[in-house]
Amino acid sequence: MRRTLVVGNWKMHGSFADNADLLAAISSQATRFPEVESAVCAPFPYLAQVRELLAGTPVKWGAQNSSEHVAGAYTGEVSPAMLREFGCHYVIVGHSERRTLHHETDALVGAKAVAVLSNGMTPIVCVGETLDEREAGHTAQVVTRQLDAIIAALGADALARVVIAYEPIWAIGTGRSASPEQAQAVHALIRQRLAGVDAGLADDIRILYGGSLKPGNAGALFAQPDIDGGLVGGASLVAADFVAIIMAGQSAQSA
Ligand code: PEP
């Protein structure tokens, strides 16, 4: 059985004081839900603090982006080798905000996933369609194109070590989550596509849902057969909400 994974994406939020309170609350509660794996992906300047405060707790940590290069003349970039030195377990790759605001292409997202994996961390690769694409009936086509770029970049062996996050762009930060049925349909499509590469891989790989996940909708989403946890933005900044989502993961896991 796939172990539920709940990952917080802090985006560009935080301060030393707020982080300390948030991390203390999350890490003290997370021990109550041993069947769920949890992690937070913090902005780069806070990784040292996050490592210090989460070391020895069940909560893992990670980053929200990585360079595809390991070292060199890339001013302003952060190397996957450096993230590894911070003890990062996860790196979010290809978040829609990176694809849209920073023009990251499918090929670049694939190269970043390779770089993260080859530096010993797990990429959480995001895919998802815009509202226009959904309304035009192009969801399957868009998600398949994004996924195929990852499959091509990684190949079957490496693919087994990634996490995929389906994040419909129209649901991110809007308060309008995909319904459990809408999300399940896309998760099933992703798993089916992965099964075309390797059936065992498709069974094992974790596919997270992201997009306005809240305590009130997490249970129904996590109850879907192909939803293995969540990538949580806004609600990961509120300790009680993030913990409630982890708790929903535990209920789904034990159901
Ligand atoms: C995200 O940032 O990846 C996300 C899903 O945000 P939110 O949960 O706020 O929609």
XYZ file of C-alpha atoms and ligand atoms in Angstrom:
265
model
C 0.000 0.000 0.000
C 1.230 3.496 -0.847
C 2.038 5.601 2.221
C 0.079 8.856 2.302
C 2.245 11.939 1.887
C 1.186 15.459 2.889
C 3.548 18.272 1.856
C 3.219 21.937 2.757
C 4.262 24.524 0.189
C 4.896 27.742 2.069
C 5.463 29.643 -1.180
C 7.075 33.051 -0.428
C 5.755 33.301 3.132
C 7.326 33.156 6.556
C 9.519 34.892 9.112
C 11.822 33.390 11.713
C 9.264 34.032 14.444
C 6.239 32.691 12.528
C 8.165 29.652 11.286
C 9.265 28.730 14.800
C 5.658 28.691 16.058
C 4.349 26.854 13.018
C 7.065 24.191 13.059
C 6.735 23.582 16.793
C 2.974 23.046 16.459
C 3.232 20.799 13.409
C 6.093 18.653 14.627
C 4.553 18.049 18.055
C 1.282 16.900 16.437
C 2.720 14.895 13.559
C 3.846 12.106 15.892
C 0.152 11.291 16.417
C -0.150 10.242 12.778
C 2.668 7.774 12.167
C 1.063 6.282 9.060
C 1.303 9.577 7.195
C 4.537 11.016 5.909
C 4.626 14.809 6.183
C 6.994 17.499 4.959
C 7.239 21.267 4.526
C 8.858 23.026 1.576
C 10.202 26.376 2.780
C 11.797 29.383 1.063
C 15.590 28.998 0.726
C 16.595 31.455 3.496
C 14.656 29.421 6.045
C 16.067 25.997 5.235
C 18.687 26.193 7.990
C 16.016 27.077 10.548
C 13.674 24.379 9.279
C 16.447 21.789 9.435
C 17.326 22.809 12.983
C 13.748 22.744 14.251
C 12.623 19.587 12.446
C 15.711 17.420 12.993
C 14.708 14.431 15.096
C 10.970 14.914 14.380
C 8.923 12.835 11.907
C 8.391 15.874 9.639
C 10.702 16.105 6.625
C 11.621 19.257 4.755
C 12.392 20.417 1.281
C 12.662 23.304 -1.183
C 10.295 24.808 -3.737
C 12.672 24.952 -6.681
C 16.163 23.946 -7.768
C 18.534 24.789 -10.557
C 19.035 22.087 -13.157
C 22.781 22.785 -12.817
C 24.985 21.629 -9.971
C 27.451 24.563 -9.983
C 28.653 27.393 -12.172
C 27.956 30.909 -13.356
C 24.210 30.962 -12.646
C 23.714 34.085 -10.534
C 20.708 33.869 -8.261
C 20.180 30.144 -8.732
C 20.383 27.450 -6.036
C 22.064 24.150 -6.775
C 20.503 20.757 -5.974
C 23.815 19.809 -4.339
C 23.396 22.753 -1.951
C 19.838 21.724 -1.158
C 21.100 18.248 -0.384
C 23.615 19.786 2.033
C 20.675 21.379 3.838
C 19.259 17.888 4.290
C 16.323 18.476 1.949
C 14.310 15.346 1.253
C 11.965 16.852 -1.316
C 12.099 19.549 -3.978
C 8.973 20.825 -5.721
C 9.627 20.961 -9.457
C 7.475 22.552 -12.145
C 4.971 24.257 -9.852
C 2.497 26.145 -12.039
C 3.756 29.451 -10.618
C 7.246 28.573 -11.890
C 5.886 27.426 -15.243
C 3.765 30.562 -15.668
C 5.736 33.350 -13.998
C 9.221 32.058 -14.794
C 8.432 30.461 -18.159
C 9.667 27.010 -17.153
C 9.128 24.615 -20.052
C 8.306 20.912 -19.880
C 11.912 20.175 -20.905
C 13.345 22.387 -18.153
C 11.051 20.789 -15.568
C 12.328 17.387 -16.723
C 15.957 18.532 -16.416
C 15.303 19.844 -12.903
C 13.690 16.552 -11.880
C 16.790 14.704 -13.117
C 19.094 17.080 -11.205
C 17.128 16.713 -7.970
C 17.072 12.931 -8.215
C 20.726 12.608 -9.060
C 21.541 14.656 -5.971
C 19.736 12.223 -3.717
C 16.415 14.005 -3.195
C 12.872 13.301 -4.341
C 11.322 15.667 -6.880
C 7.632 16.438 -6.441
C 6.754 17.113 -10.058
C 3.665 19.277 -10.579
C 1.324 18.977 -13.531
C -2.046 20.573 -14.166
C -4.227 22.487 -16.560
C -5.544 26.064 -16.647
C -9.259 26.822 -16.440
C -9.356 27.623 -20.172
C -7.723 24.282 -20.963
C -10.226 22.424 -18.759
C -13.193 24.246 -20.249
C -11.935 23.498 -23.750
C -11.793 19.800 -22.838
C -7.992 19.685 -23.019
C -7.174 18.530 -19.486
C -6.059 15.024 -20.473
C -3.978 16.324 -23.357
C -2.165 18.953 -21.234
C -1.466 16.666 -18.288
C -0.303 13.874 -20.589
C 2.080 16.241 -22.388
C 3.574 17.425 -19.080
C 3.858 13.870 -17.777
C 5.395 12.532 -20.973
C 8.182 15.115 -20.694
C 8.998 13.750 -17.237
C 8.859 10.155 -18.450
C 11.193 11.018 -21.336
C 13.655 12.854 -19.085
C 13.799 10.225 -16.343
C 13.106 6.804 -17.817
C 11.413 3.997 -15.885
C 14.003 3.359 -13.139
C 14.331 6.959 -12.042
C 10.618 7.558 -12.420
C 9.984 5.097 -9.613
C 11.636 7.577 -7.232
C 9.523 10.658 -7.966
C 6.260 11.965 -6.566
C 3.747 13.480 -8.983
C 1.413 16.284 -7.875
C -1.726 17.009 -9.885
C -2.504 20.669 -9.301
C -5.248 22.115 -11.493
C -4.169 25.746 -11.845
C -7.741 27.020 -11.450
C -7.840 25.436 -7.982
C -4.555 26.842 -6.637
C -5.118 29.582 -4.089
C -8.664 30.185 -5.335
C -10.659 28.403 -2.643
C -12.208 26.326 -5.437
C -10.916 22.788 -5.113
C -11.402 20.109 -7.760
C -14.187 17.756 -6.743
C -13.048 14.302 -5.604
C -14.424 12.888 -8.886
C -12.643 15.469 -11.062
C -9.350 14.899 -9.255
C -9.692 11.103 -9.251
C -10.303 11.089 -13.016
C -7.019 12.891 -13.678
C -5.087 10.850 -11.096
C -6.337 7.657 -12.748
C -5.238 8.980 -16.125
C -1.762 9.738 -14.748
C -1.479 6.272 -13.208
C -2.638 4.650 -16.415
C -0.016 6.553 -18.401
C 2.665 5.449 -15.933
C 1.421 1.864 -16.246
C 2.292 2.115 -19.922
C 5.922 2.513 -18.813
C 5.840 -0.088 -16.049
C 2.827 -1.562 -14.236
C 4.679 -2.063 -10.935
C 5.931 1.499 -11.007
C 2.420 2.819 -11.601
C 1.156 0.886 -8.584
C 3.833 2.243 -6.268
C 4.210 5.869 -7.309
C 2.492 8.477 -5.141
C 0.250 10.993 -6.875
C -0.680 13.976 -4.692
C -3.563 16.362 -5.221
C -3.025 20.117 -4.753
C -5.389 23.062 -5.113
C -7.306 24.636 -2.214
C -6.925 21.549 -0.035
C -8.461 22.286 3.359
C -9.475 20.269 6.419
C -13.059 20.270 5.069
C -12.301 18.647 1.695
C -9.169 16.577 2.395
C -11.039 13.494 3.648
C -13.173 13.106 0.516
C -10.205 13.727 -1.792
C -7.894 11.327 0.062
C -10.600 8.640 -0.012
C -10.191 8.391 -3.798
C -8.258 5.297 -4.871
C -5.594 7.163 -6.853
C -5.065 10.147 -4.535
C -2.138 9.407 -2.235
C -1.932 12.644 -0.297
C -1.706 16.350 -0.902
C 0.437 19.325 -1.778
C -0.929 22.064 0.455
C -0.363 25.791 -0.055
C -2.360 28.251 2.051
C -3.545 25.714 4.627
C 0.057 24.664 5.365
C 0.646 28.080 6.966
C -1.985 27.425 9.628
C -0.773 24.706 11.973
C -4.248 23.473 12.963
C -5.323 23.197 9.306
C -2.163 21.443 8.177
C -2.395 18.980 11.070
C -6.090 18.359 10.294
C -5.135 17.528 6.694
C -2.464 15.104 7.950
C -5.138 13.572 10.209
C -7.429 13.154 7.174
C -4.526 11.353 5.495
C -4.241 8.980 8.424
C -7.986 8.207 8.332
C -7.810 7.500 4.602
C -4.754 5.316 5.107
C -6.401 3.211 7.777
C -9.819 2.962 6.029
C 0.158 25.180 -3.948
O 0.745 26.197 -3.607
O 0.770 24.277 -4.528
C -1.262 25.064 -3.636
C -1.886 23.979 -3.962
O -1.832 26.159 -3.005
P -3.283 26.200 -2.287
O -3.364 24.963 -1.403
O -3.254 27.456 -1.496
O -4.293 26.171 -3.353
